[in-house]
Amino acid sequence: MPYNSSFSYKTYPFLRLLLPLIAGIIIQWYLQPSLKLSITAIAIISLLFVSFTFLKEPAKFISRWLKGILIMLFFVCLGMLITRLNNIENNPHWFGKNYKQGDAILITLQEPLAEKNKSYKAFATVNAVNKDGKWQTGKGDILVYFKKGEAKPNLNYGSQLIIKKPLQTIANSGNPGALDYKRYCLFQDITSQVFLKDDEYIVLPSTNIHPFWQFIFNLRDGTVNTLRRFIPGKKQQSVAEALLIGYRNDLDRDLVQSYSNTGVVHIIAISGLHLGMIYGLMLFIFSRFKKNKILGWLKPVTILSVIWLFTFVAGMAPSVLRASVMFTFIVLGEAISKKNNIYNNLAASAFCLLACNPFMLWDVGFQLSYAAVLSIVIFMHSIYNWLFIKNKLLDNAWKLSSITLSAQILTLPLILYHFHQFSNLFWLTNFIAVPLSGIILYGELILLCFSWLSGFAKFIGIITGWLVERMNSFIESIDRLPFTVWNGIEINILQAIFLYGVLIFLGIWLLNKYKPAFIASLCFLALFSIFRTADVAKHQSQLKLIIYNVPAHTAIDFISSSKCFFLGDSTVFEDNFLRNFHLKPARVMQRVSEDKNNIFSQTSDKIIRFGNTEMLLINHTAHFESSTKKIPVDIIILSKNPNIKIGDLNKTFLFKELVFDSSNPVWKTERWKKECDSLHLPLYSVAQQGAFVMDL
């Protein structure tokens, strides 16, 4: 917010509560204080606070600052408490406390099956665990994958199953810079997963269906079916589904990457932008009616009903939830004729969301949503006032551009930190795609309202599909330009904080001409430059080996300074998804450039010398004879399931480390591990332990 010398937190009461709540959430997650400590602290603080009521007025006035500190400490402890209670692993009824491999479990599917390449996926709730023939109530969620067969399993939301196949604990790939998938799932109460064949589960005749959620899923399915019926083209249908209700199962991966590269992925990521369009439409509809007592209560009830129905159908994504809560505060405030401060509204919505689910704090969409809205509120009018345009059409175009530009200011550090890229043409793509997506969204709403008129609905569907096709073509054509995206940007959390310091104090200086803020921004800029330069210099002298954990594939990077040389399956390097998901995060983290010319040819029994280290890659069945003088190598890498005995390798080679990459089947890796244990040989299983990383 703009600097004001008379600024007081009393103007923003929810901000005074939000900041200590966030501090408590962070303290609990990273330091893990005990439940007893949190409860004891809350009790002591509450007693001290109550004791203030017994003080005389002069004493109350003198010690009022202490009362404020106690309030802040109370909400710090409250943040700690709710974070601990929301962690499913701390729940005394969590099924993982009693479950052992081989125990039967009763589960309920919490969503319809989603089709994947080789399976059907759904998340399920564990209802009970069978211990010694008795069912014990359990809590927690798991991911369930069903093997694809000739027919889709006859399962849906609410189906109850008994499974006895051992659950697998969700683990990270261990690849450098990769998503912490285990933490991501834990924040959603998901701790295990299982892959089931047709004969590995029993479907019970009973179901566990909540009428409200059944209605939501039926509404979502009806919406998807209507869009597929009237909008031509699978690509257009998938974007229309994502834009309206956030249904992304049918989206093309390359198209999603194009939207991301051009800075408009929020269009298909179901954000507050969509809810804002719907809110604006509802205001326009009600503005057509004369004000009266009935409209006074009908308007807020209708608007809030539509907003929250859309939120539930859209899957309650954090960005939509944030917008829904904030619009709720705005609508209720208008209904009782009280205009609330926008900063307080933002803080209030964030406080409510984090109080319900503190793990939203780590959600990237949640972070970007608040950063974007706050940035627009602070900077939009100042940027818009840069130009005075008489023409209304051009003035509206400039207003849209000023919104786009202002939103980028406070989201920039988050984008660089999380996505390691910056869309150079974001202003152009947003200028075209945002209003076009609004027209498409309204077209889809009209289509749904008049789907019972087949001829009219078909006409609207054709127009909407054509607009989606035009938007896709525009985005893909911009993405093909060589300068569309600036890739490979790496900043750590400390550098991101310094960058925020630069932007915030620079904004205060520009908006208020407050000179000390300009000096502060220069100081933060200097700190950012020093730490970034030191980090770049450190990576200039690196010599590193990375054997990636890419299921069923071989993928190895040899890193020297700012270059990397790839050895492995060509499909990993050529497939955009595999390369971006498994290799790119590590390469960005190590500050190396991707060069398709730096690829080793894949040959069998290849001895590679890199730096002072010799490695032997064995990727086919071979026979090794014992020798009186063993061949010295530093590392032996077994790949592609070769029919090899560890004892034969030990008789032929003198090695320091034996690595099994993730292209080998689990059963073969387990057999090799037993052989290594019997021979007391060092081993490393990439599939089980994560990527193998060694400084050479």
XYZ file of C-alpha atoms in Angstrom:
696
model
C 0.000 0.000 0.000
C 1.249 3.554 -0.595
C 3.385 4.985 2.130
C 1.707 7.292 4.621
C 3.500 8.856 7.547
C 0.323 8.616 9.615
C -0.214 4.953 8.729
C -1.739 2.891 11.531
C -2.517 -0.807 11.696
C -5.745 0.139 13.491
C -7.120 1.025 10.044
C -6.579 -2.581 8.952
C -7.684 -4.811 11.862
C -7.550 -8.062 9.874
C -4.009 -7.290 8.724
C -3.018 -7.058 12.411
C -4.421 -10.575 12.875
C -3.237 -12.065 9.575
C 0.501 -11.409 9.963
C 0.902 -13.164 13.351
C -1.324 -16.013 12.113
C 1.016 -16.535 9.146
C 4.027 -16.375 11.477
C 2.497 -19.104 13.639
C 1.790 -21.317 10.613
C 5.398 -21.023 9.435
C 6.821 -21.644 12.928
C 4.734 -24.786 13.385
C 5.598 -26.299 10.012
C 9.343 -25.710 10.081
C 10.113 -25.944 13.835
C 7.403 -28.456 14.859
C 6.756 -27.299 18.442
C 4.633 -29.694 20.500
C 0.866 -29.481 20.892
C 1.340 -29.082 24.654
C 3.481 -25.977 24.114
C 0.880 -24.317 21.855
C -2.032 -25.009 24.214
C -0.067 -23.914 27.280
C 1.009 -20.678 25.581
C -2.577 -19.897 24.527
C -3.815 -20.513 28.084
C -1.154 -18.275 29.658
C -1.714 -15.477 27.143
C -5.483 -15.671 27.670
C -5.067 -15.426 31.459
C -2.755 -12.418 31.123
C -5.186 -10.749 28.746
C -8.110 -11.280 31.136
C -6.046 -9.878 34.005
C -5.912 -6.514 32.173
C -9.616 -6.039 32.858
C -8.851 -5.804 36.595
C -6.305 -3.005 36.213
C -7.187 0.586 36.976
C -7.580 3.007 34.067
C -4.127 4.702 34.374
C -2.424 1.302 34.449
C -4.479 0.122 31.473
C -3.424 3.156 29.457
C 0.274 2.795 30.313
C 0.401 -0.945 29.511
C -1.815 -0.880 26.390
C 1.211 -1.741 24.233
C 1.603 -4.967 26.198
C -2.019 -5.819 25.462
C -1.306 -5.462 21.736
C 1.704 -7.761 22.005
C -0.397 -10.381 23.815
C -2.981 -10.275 21.004
C -0.254 -10.855 18.413
C 1.270 -13.708 20.426
C -2.185 -15.251 20.816
C -2.669 -15.421 17.051
C 0.892 -16.710 16.554
C 0.051 -19.585 18.897
C -3.340 -20.014 17.229
C -1.585 -20.367 13.855
C 0.696 -23.007 15.376
C -2.269 -24.874 16.830
C -4.442 -24.987 13.709
C -1.448 -25.991 11.568
C -0.704 -28.936 13.816
C -4.369 -29.977 13.968
C -4.731 -29.754 10.174
C -1.808 -32.123 9.602
C -3.505 -35.495 9.061
C -0.446 -37.337 10.390
C -1.081 -35.763 13.808
C -4.695 -36.947 13.845
C -5.105 -39.798 16.383
C -7.523 -41.507 13.969
C -5.202 -41.323 10.933
C -5.256 -44.765 9.311
C -1.456 -44.739 8.942
C -1.033 -45.157 12.714
C -2.622 -48.632 12.611
C -2.171 -49.777 9.029
C 0.394 -52.427 8.128
C 1.037 -53.937 4.707
C -1.407 -56.751 4.103
C -4.247 -55.205 6.119
C -7.533 -54.845 4.261
C -8.928 -51.312 4.066
C -12.362 -49.940 3.274
C -12.295 -46.882 1.012
C -14.822 -44.551 -0.610
C -14.147 -42.819 -3.936
C -14.531 -39.062 -3.510
C -14.711 -38.171 -7.205
C -15.529 -39.729 -10.586
C -12.678 -41.557 -12.328
C -10.328 -39.360 -14.366
C -8.792 -40.990 -17.437
C -4.989 -41.006 -17.738
C -2.702 -42.507 -20.394
C -2.415 -45.937 -18.805
C -4.926 -45.850 -15.967
C -7.952 -44.265 -14.347
C -7.302 -42.091 -11.329
C -9.386 -40.993 -8.336
C -8.743 -39.903 -4.791
C -10.464 -41.864 -2.061
C -11.105 -41.585 1.664
C -10.065 -44.409 3.973
C -13.053 -45.330 6.155
C -11.675 -48.274 8.127
C -8.710 -50.645 8.518
C -9.174 -54.363 9.235
C -6.958 -55.350 12.189
C -7.123 -58.967 13.373
C -10.556 -59.447 11.826
C -12.021 -56.260 13.321
C -12.713 -53.033 11.452
C -11.170 -49.934 13.053
C -12.275 -46.470 11.979
C -9.607 -44.561 10.046
C -9.192 -41.128 8.508
C -7.120 -39.852 5.622
C -7.082 -39.940 1.831
C -5.219 -41.999 -0.754
C -4.729 -41.885 -4.515
C -6.136 -44.893 -6.371
C -5.102 -45.887 -9.893
C -7.090 -48.517 -11.810
C -5.428 -50.373 -14.677
C -6.940 -49.685 -18.074
C -8.717 -52.653 -19.601
C -11.164 -53.293 -22.383
C -13.906 -51.566 -20.416
C -13.859 -48.685 -17.932
C -14.410 -49.834 -14.326
C -18.019 -49.408 -13.223
C -17.051 -47.021 -10.451
C -18.122 -43.508 -9.611
C -18.275 -40.979 -6.821
C -19.379 -42.722 -3.611
C -18.386 -46.255 -4.661
C -17.034 -48.282 -1.735
C -14.224 -50.788 -2.185
C -12.249 -53.231 -0.072
C -8.631 -53.591 -1.076
C -5.855 -55.690 0.409
C -3.018 -54.784 -1.908
C -0.231 -53.024 0.053
C -0.362 -49.240 -0.111
C 2.680 -47.313 -1.313
C 3.841 -44.267 0.612
C 3.901 -41.217 -1.626
C 7.511 -40.249 -2.216
C 9.308 -37.538 -4.150
C 11.335 -38.274 -7.263
C 14.383 -36.836 -5.542
C 15.383 -34.994 -8.724
C 17.101 -31.671 -7.911
C 14.689 -28.739 -8.045
C 11.654 -30.997 -8.505
C 8.234 -30.391 -6.978
C 7.894 -31.582 -3.394
C 5.039 -33.889 -4.401
C 4.948 -35.645 -1.036
C 4.323 -32.349 0.777
C 1.822 -31.273 -1.872
C -0.226 -34.436 -1.282
C 0.142 -34.244 2.512
C -1.364 -30.756 2.474
C -4.447 -32.403 0.932
C -4.482 -35.211 3.552
C -3.165 -37.699 0.944
C -0.343 -39.896 2.254
C -0.468 -43.121 0.190
C -1.298 -44.480 -3.243
C -2.116 -47.839 -4.811
C -2.326 -49.260 -8.343
C -5.104 -51.835 -8.734
C -5.867 -54.482 -11.338
C -9.390 -55.821 -11.851
C -8.929 -58.732 -9.436
C -7.290 -56.703 -6.661
C -10.352 -55.015 -5.206
C -13.911 -55.835 -4.203
C -16.743 -53.428 -5.012
C -19.365 -53.311 -2.271
C -23.061 -52.938 -3.096
C -23.266 -50.031 -0.650
C -22.308 -46.457 -1.513
C -21.398 -43.434 0.589
C -22.818 -40.427 -1.248
C -23.390 -36.922 0.042
C -26.368 -35.370 -1.818
C -24.699 -31.967 -2.170
C -21.501 -33.304 -3.738
C -23.500 -35.658 -5.945
C -25.394 -32.625 -7.184
C -22.113 -30.778 -7.847
C -20.603 -33.693 -9.788
C -23.811 -34.153 -11.786
C -23.825 -30.435 -12.562
C -20.181 -30.552 -13.640
C -20.738 -33.629 -15.826
C -23.807 -32.012 -17.365
C -21.809 -28.857 -18.099
C -18.956 -30.814 -19.708
C -21.351 -32.902 -21.804
C -23.175 -29.773 -23.008
C -19.923 -28.121 -24.067
C -18.806 -31.279 -25.866
C -22.158 -31.572 -27.596
C -22.331 -28.079 -29.070
C -18.704 -26.862 -29.357
C -16.867 -28.481 -32.309
C -13.258 -29.703 -32.022
C -11.627 -31.554 -29.118
C -8.985 -28.873 -28.609
C -11.618 -26.148 -28.447
C -13.777 -28.259 -26.118
C -10.894 -28.848 -23.687
C -10.078 -25.130 -23.426
C -13.770 -24.263 -23.019
C -14.074 -26.797 -20.178
C -10.984 -25.430 -18.429
C -12.007 -21.810 -18.870
C -15.528 -22.267 -17.505
C -15.209 -24.789 -14.657
C -11.508 -25.633 -14.398
C -11.918 -29.140 -15.900
C -8.385 -29.784 -17.239
C -8.313 -33.546 -17.852
C -8.634 -33.121 -21.630
C -6.138 -30.279 -22.125
C -3.256 -30.782 -24.538
C 0.095 -30.541 -22.715
C 1.786 -28.535 -25.449
C -1.105 -26.066 -25.517
C -0.892 -25.599 -21.742
C 2.842 -24.927 -22.115
C 2.099 -22.294 -24.774
C -0.362 -20.544 -22.448
C 2.262 -20.664 -19.682
C 5.074 -19.327 -21.886
C 2.977 -16.393 -23.060
C 1.826 -15.398 -19.566
C -1.901 -16.187 -19.893
C -2.113 -19.574 -18.180
C -4.461 -17.955 -15.630
C -7.136 -18.005 -18.340
C -7.309 -21.823 -18.297
C -6.331 -22.148 -14.629
C -9.742 -20.958 -13.348
C -8.761 -17.895 -11.352
C -10.445 -14.948 -9.703
C -10.561 -13.354 -13.167
C -13.439 -15.657 -14.120
C -15.303 -14.991 -10.887
C -14.845 -11.247 -11.413
C -16.453 -11.555 -14.854
C -19.416 -13.431 -13.397
C -19.728 -10.903 -10.563
C -19.709 -8.063 -13.107
C -22.398 -9.828 -15.152
C -24.613 -10.226 -12.074
C -24.232 -6.526 -11.209
C -25.170 -5.602 -14.782
C -28.309 -7.786 -14.648
C -29.488 -6.328 -11.338
C -28.760 -2.778 -12.507
C -31.621 -3.207 -15.018
C -34.168 -3.404 -12.186
C -35.493 -0.595 -10.031
C -34.334 -0.540 -6.427
C -36.872 -1.780 -3.881
C -36.999 -3.702 -0.612
C -37.279 -7.099 -2.309
C -34.282 -6.363 -4.516
C -32.380 -5.212 -1.415
C -32.151 -8.768 -0.069
C -32.638 -10.717 -3.339
C -29.553 -9.152 -4.978
C -26.918 -10.214 -2.389
C -28.524 -13.650 -1.899
C -28.576 -14.338 -5.658
C -25.042 -13.026 -6.277
C -23.556 -15.006 -3.385
C -25.456 -18.156 -4.436
C -24.136 -17.922 -8.011
C -20.591 -17.140 -6.829
C -20.405 -20.065 -4.430
C -22.122 -22.487 -6.813
C -19.500 -21.609 -9.423
C -16.783 -22.048 -6.790
C -17.935 -25.553 -5.877
C -18.346 -26.615 -9.508
C -14.846 -25.277 -10.251
C -13.392 -27.609 -7.621
C -12.778 -24.937 -4.965
C -9.358 -23.991 -6.363
C -7.491 -21.690 -3.927
C -7.570 -18.759 -6.365
C -11.349 -19.092 -6.765
C -11.844 -19.573 -3.016
C -9.863 -16.416 -2.325
C -11.981 -14.444 -4.771
C -15.219 -15.983 -3.455
C -14.441 -15.056 0.137
C -13.399 -11.538 -0.845
C -16.502 -10.978 -2.999
C -18.577 -12.286 -0.082
C -17.133 -9.568 2.170
C -17.796 -6.945 -0.521
C -21.385 -8.064 -1.212
C -22.299 -8.303 2.476
C -20.656 -4.942 3.162
C -22.729 -3.296 0.415
C -25.884 -5.021 1.670
C -25.510 -3.413 5.103
C -24.343 -0.103 3.577
C -20.782 -0.347 4.905
C -17.894 0.163 2.517
C -14.892 -1.767 3.759
C -11.279 -0.938 3.006
C -10.012 -3.124 0.132
C -6.796 -3.959 2.004
C -8.818 -5.077 4.985
C -11.060 -7.150 2.686
C -8.026 -8.918 1.262
C -6.582 -9.552 4.711
C -9.954 -10.768 5.997
C -10.395 -13.252 3.143
C -6.841 -14.538 3.580
C -7.335 -14.862 7.328
C -10.530 -16.904 6.889
C -8.954 -19.214 4.294
C -5.791 -19.823 6.323
C -7.755 -20.355 9.520
C -9.669 -23.129 7.716
C -6.671 -24.557 5.850
C -3.263 -23.148 6.864
C -1.516 -25.169 4.147
C -2.950 -22.852 1.497
C -0.043 -20.597 2.420
C 2.222 -22.833 0.303
C -0.162 -22.966 -2.654
C 1.344 -21.095 -5.618
C -2.088 -20.094 -6.924
C -2.997 -18.666 -3.523
C 0.229 -16.637 -3.403
C -0.130 -15.330 -6.950
C -3.806 -14.444 -6.479
C -3.173 -12.197 -3.486
C -0.019 -10.709 -4.990
C -1.849 -9.873 -8.236
C -4.920 -8.307 -6.594
C -2.823 -6.319 -4.117
C -0.559 -5.148 -6.932
C -3.532 -4.004 -9.020
C -5.080 -2.149 -6.069
C -1.809 -0.338 -5.299
C -0.417 0.471 -8.732
C -3.244 0.344 -11.294
C -4.519 3.937 -10.951
C -1.014 5.402 -10.947
C -0.096 3.509 -14.118
C -3.431 4.406 -15.744
C -2.778 8.110 -15.015
C 0.450 7.997 -17.029
C -1.614 8.674 -20.173
C -4.726 10.748 -20.804
C -6.739 9.439 -23.763
C -9.950 11.117 -24.925
C -11.126 8.291 -27.183
C -13.245 5.936 -25.020
C -12.273 2.786 -26.926
C -8.551 3.541 -26.687
C -8.996 4.650 -23.083
C -10.582 1.283 -22.182
C -7.752 -0.495 -23.981
C -5.193 1.466 -21.959
C -7.118 0.710 -18.759
C -6.895 -3.023 -19.512
C -3.177 -2.669 -20.231
C -2.624 -0.787 -16.973
C -4.324 -3.620 -15.065
C -2.076 -6.167 -16.771
C 1.073 -4.137 -16.113
C 0.225 -3.452 -12.473
C -0.552 -7.129 -11.776
C 2.958 -8.096 -12.868
C 4.766 -5.920 -10.309
C 4.205 -7.896 -7.097
C 3.826 -11.253 -8.851
C 7.244 -10.967 -10.542
C 9.380 -12.397 -7.684
C 6.925 -15.286 -7.220
C 6.915 -16.093 -10.944
C 10.717 -16.065 -11.111
C 11.045 -18.150 -7.924
C 8.425 -20.806 -8.732
C 8.484 -21.020 -12.545
C 12.003 -19.810 -13.427
C 10.762 -17.935 -16.480
C 9.307 -14.599 -17.524
C 6.893 -13.968 -20.387
C 8.359 -11.070 -22.338
C 5.145 -10.488 -24.310
C 2.684 -10.885 -21.418
C 1.272 -7.390 -22.045
C 0.374 -8.253 -25.658
C -1.103 -11.689 -24.983
C -3.141 -10.453 -22.009
C -4.348 -7.446 -24.007
C -5.875 -9.790 -26.610
C -6.595 -12.990 -24.680
C -8.229 -11.568 -21.511
C -11.118 -9.703 -23.214
C -11.470 -12.551 -25.722
C -11.700 -15.094 -22.902
C -14.385 -12.914 -21.300
C -16.467 -13.055 -24.478
C -15.936 -16.828 -24.621
C -16.956 -17.212 -20.969
C -20.183 -15.272 -21.515
C -20.801 -17.311 -24.667
C -20.474 -20.523 -22.666
C -22.900 -19.238 -20.026
C -25.428 -18.376 -22.752
C -24.898 -21.834 -24.238
C -25.684 -23.503 -20.917
C -28.762 -21.346 -20.321
C -30.228 -22.125 -23.752
C -28.948 -25.670 -24.269
C -32.584 -26.823 -24.436
C -32.960 -24.855 -27.704
C -30.892 -27.173 -29.888
C -30.653 -24.924 -32.960
C -29.747 -21.758 -31.050
C -27.332 -23.650 -28.776
C -25.574 -25.141 -31.816
C -25.186 -21.655 -33.303
C -23.730 -20.262 -30.060
C -21.469 -23.340 -29.754
C -20.044 -22.833 -33.250
C -19.290 -19.170 -32.577
C -17.766 -19.963 -29.159
C -15.656 -22.763 -30.639
C -14.414 -20.448 -33.402
C -13.421 -17.823 -30.811
C -11.569 -20.465 -28.760
C -9.767 -21.618 -31.907
C -8.743 -18.029 -32.696
C -7.472 -17.546 -29.140
C -5.495 -20.807 -29.263
C -3.997 -19.912 -32.645
C -2.977 -16.476 -31.393
C -1.332 -17.904 -28.259
C 0.501 -20.635 -30.205
C 1.721 -18.169 -32.841
C 3.099 -15.842 -30.146
C 4.725 -18.829 -28.407
C 6.591 -19.724 -31.611
C 8.413 -16.385 -31.564
C 12.035 -16.823 -30.380
C 11.859 -14.021 -27.801
C 8.480 -14.876 -26.229
C 9.787 -16.280 -22.974
C 12.944 -15.722 -20.921
C 13.770 -19.179 -19.593
C 16.226 -20.566 -17.060
C 15.932 -17.845 -14.398
C 17.012 -19.115 -10.988
C 16.532 -17.173 -7.763
C 16.352 -18.623 -4.263
C 13.955 -17.594 -1.514
C 16.385 -15.029 -0.052
C 16.893 -13.380 -3.442
C 13.114 -13.306 -3.944
C 12.748 -11.455 -0.616
C 15.410 -8.940 -1.662
C 13.613 -8.452 -4.984
C 10.365 -7.767 -3.119
C 12.260 -5.175 -1.062
C 13.372 -3.468 -4.275
C 9.847 -3.403 -5.748
C 8.018 -2.336 -2.589
C 10.318 0.540 -1.657
C 10.662 1.636 -5.273
C 6.867 1.721 -5.486
C 6.649 3.824 -2.301
C 9.179 6.257 -3.755
C 7.411 6.541 -7.129
C 3.927 6.895 -5.625
C 4.801 9.234 -2.750
C 8.201 10.726 -3.637
C 9.514 9.491 -0.291
C 13.320 9.695 -0.684
C 14.313 7.273 2.119
C 12.296 4.590 0.291
C 14.454 5.101 -2.816
C 17.613 4.609 -0.742
C 16.105 1.465 0.799
C 15.282 0.091 -2.673
C 18.913 0.647 -3.757
C 20.123 -1.218 -0.664
C 17.883 -4.192 -1.452
C 19.005 -4.081 -5.079
C 22.639 -4.183 -3.941
C 21.920 -7.173 -1.678
C 20.082 -8.947 -4.507
C 22.984 -8.340 -6.919
C 25.645 -9.473 -4.423
C 23.904 -12.726 -3.488
C 22.963 -13.534 -7.087
C 26.504 -12.848 -8.348
C 27.959 -15.061 -5.614
C 25.539 -17.855 -6.520
C 26.396 -17.626 -10.229
C 30.134 -17.640 -9.452
C 29.747 -20.745 -7.273
C 28.154 -22.681 -10.129
C 30.838 -21.664 -12.616
C 33.296 -24.118 -11.052
C 30.887 -27.055 -10.667
C 31.526 -30.566 -11.985
C 28.558 -32.803 -11.248
C 26.893 -36.091 -12.162
C 23.083 -36.457 -11.949
C 21.299 -39.756 -12.617
C 17.632 -38.771 -12.753
C 14.686 -40.678 -11.388
C 12.561 -40.933 -14.555
C 10.342 -44.052 -14.290
C 11.191 -46.700 -16.935
C 13.847 -44.458 -18.516
C 17.565 -43.753 -18.393
C 18.496 -40.083 -18.027
C 21.955 -38.870 -16.986
C 23.425 -35.355 -16.987
C 27.139 -34.587 -16.849
C 27.448 -30.962 -15.730
C 30.546 -28.850 -16.211
C 30.349 -25.154 -15.323
C 27.358 -23.801 -17.288
C 27.096 -26.714 -19.726
C 25.472 -30.117 -19.404
C 25.917 -33.251 -21.507
C 23.024 -35.713 -21.672
C 23.238 -39.488 -21.849
C 20.088 -41.595 -21.911
C 16.885 -42.326 -23.755
C 16.209 -39.945 -26.618
C 12.504 -39.939 -25.717
C 13.285 -38.218 -22.410
C 15.056 -35.357 -24.136
C 12.662 -35.070 -27.084
C 9.419 -35.327 -25.095
C 8.657 -31.785 -23.895
C 6.735 -32.963 -20.832
C 9.374 -35.450 -19.636
C 12.191 -32.975 -20.235
C 10.418 -30.038 -18.575
C 9.158 -32.094 -15.618
C 12.263 -34.153 -14.805
C 15.346 -32.482 -16.328
C 14.605 -28.756 -16.596
C 14.194 -27.979 -12.846
C 17.601 -29.481 -12.053
C 19.300 -27.703 -14.950
C 17.806 -24.372 -13.952
C 18.836 -24.979 -10.341
C 22.413 -25.743 -11.445
C 22.404 -22.751 -13.823
C 23.258 -24.767 -16.922
C 22.082 -24.241 -20.485
C 20.228 -26.865 -22.486
C 21.981 -27.709 -25.744
C 20.563 -30.475 -27.938
C 23.992 -30.881 -29.496
C 25.475 -31.973 -26.151
C 24.058 -35.505 -26.268
C 26.193 -38.622 -25.900
C 25.360 -41.466 -28.247
C 23.842 -44.418 -26.402
C 26.133 -47.456 -26.630
C 26.485 -50.604 -24.578
C 29.156 -51.104 -21.922
C 30.306 -47.527 -22.319
C 33.180 -46.301 -20.169
C 32.943 -42.568 -19.637
C 35.625 -40.367 -18.153
C 34.329 -37.063 -16.835
C 36.770 -34.952 -14.892
C 38.813 -37.391 -12.850
C 35.961 -39.902 -12.537
C 35.472 -43.053 -14.612
C 31.983 -44.530 -15.024
C 30.859 -47.759 -16.645
C 27.329 -47.880 -18.067
C 25.955 -51.397 -18.529
C 22.631 -51.458 -20.349
C 22.508 -54.926 -21.899
C 23.130 -58.505 -20.848
C 26.831 -59.332 -20.778
C 29.141 -61.957 -19.322
C 32.077 -60.863 -17.195
C 34.908 -63.209 -16.315
C 36.905 -63.036 -13.132
C 40.382 -61.618 -13.347
C 43.404 -61.646 -11.070
C 43.661 -57.901 -11.629
C 40.330 -56.119 -11.363
C 39.524 -53.232 -13.688
C 39.237 -50.026 -11.603
C 36.185 -47.789 -12.158
C 34.608 -45.273 -9.822
C 30.944 -45.914 -10.603
C 29.042 -48.720 -12.320
C 25.569 -47.852 -13.600
C 23.143 -50.685 -14.357
C 20.406 -49.716 -16.802
C 17.702 -51.314 -19.002
C 17.323 -54.493 -16.930
C 20.493 -56.362 -17.978
C 20.749 -60.029 -16.987
C 23.806 -59.559 -14.783
C 24.948 -61.071 -11.522
C 26.485 -58.681 -9.007
C 29.014 -61.341 -8.013
C 30.390 -61.433 -11.567
C 30.777 -57.654 -11.576
C 32.590 -57.806 -8.259
C 35.068 -60.354 -9.654
C 35.807 -58.241 -12.729
C 35.698 -54.631 -11.531
C 36.980 -52.670 -8.581
C 34.345 -49.977 -8.012
C 33.375 -47.457 -5.352
C 29.646 -47.172 -6.080
C 27.035 -49.337 -7.809
C 23.975 -47.441 -9.082
C 20.705 -48.944 -10.356
C 18.812 -46.369 -12.420
C 15.006 -46.157 -12.663
C 14.791 -47.991 -16.009
C 15.187 -51.304 -14.147
C 12.094 -53.140 -12.825
C 11.515 -53.171 -9.072
C 11.859 -56.951 -8.738
C 15.281 -56.901 -10.432
C 16.470 -54.032 -8.246
C 15.390 -55.939 -5.111
C 17.299 -59.010 -6.252
C 20.433 -56.973 -6.908
C 20.117 -55.318 -3.494
C 20.106 -58.705 -1.772
C 23.230 -59.730 -3.688
C 24.969 -56.468 -2.735
C 24.030 -56.918 0.928
C 25.492 -60.428 0.982
C 28.732 -59.170 -0.602
C 28.802 -55.967 1.531
C 28.925 -53.778 -1.578
C 27.837 -50.111 -1.694
C 24.691 -49.556 -3.755
C 22.234 -46.836 -4.697
C 18.723 -47.400 -6.092
C 17.536 -44.322 -7.972
C 13.889 -45.468 -8.102
C 13.771 -45.924 -4.324
C 16.198 -43.278 -3.053
C 15.703 -40.547 -5.641
C 18.147 -39.048 -8.105
C 21.822 -39.916 -7.669
C 23.827 -36.680 -7.418
C 27.598 -36.573 -7.044
C 30.136 -33.767 -7.141
C 33.052 -34.994 -9.259
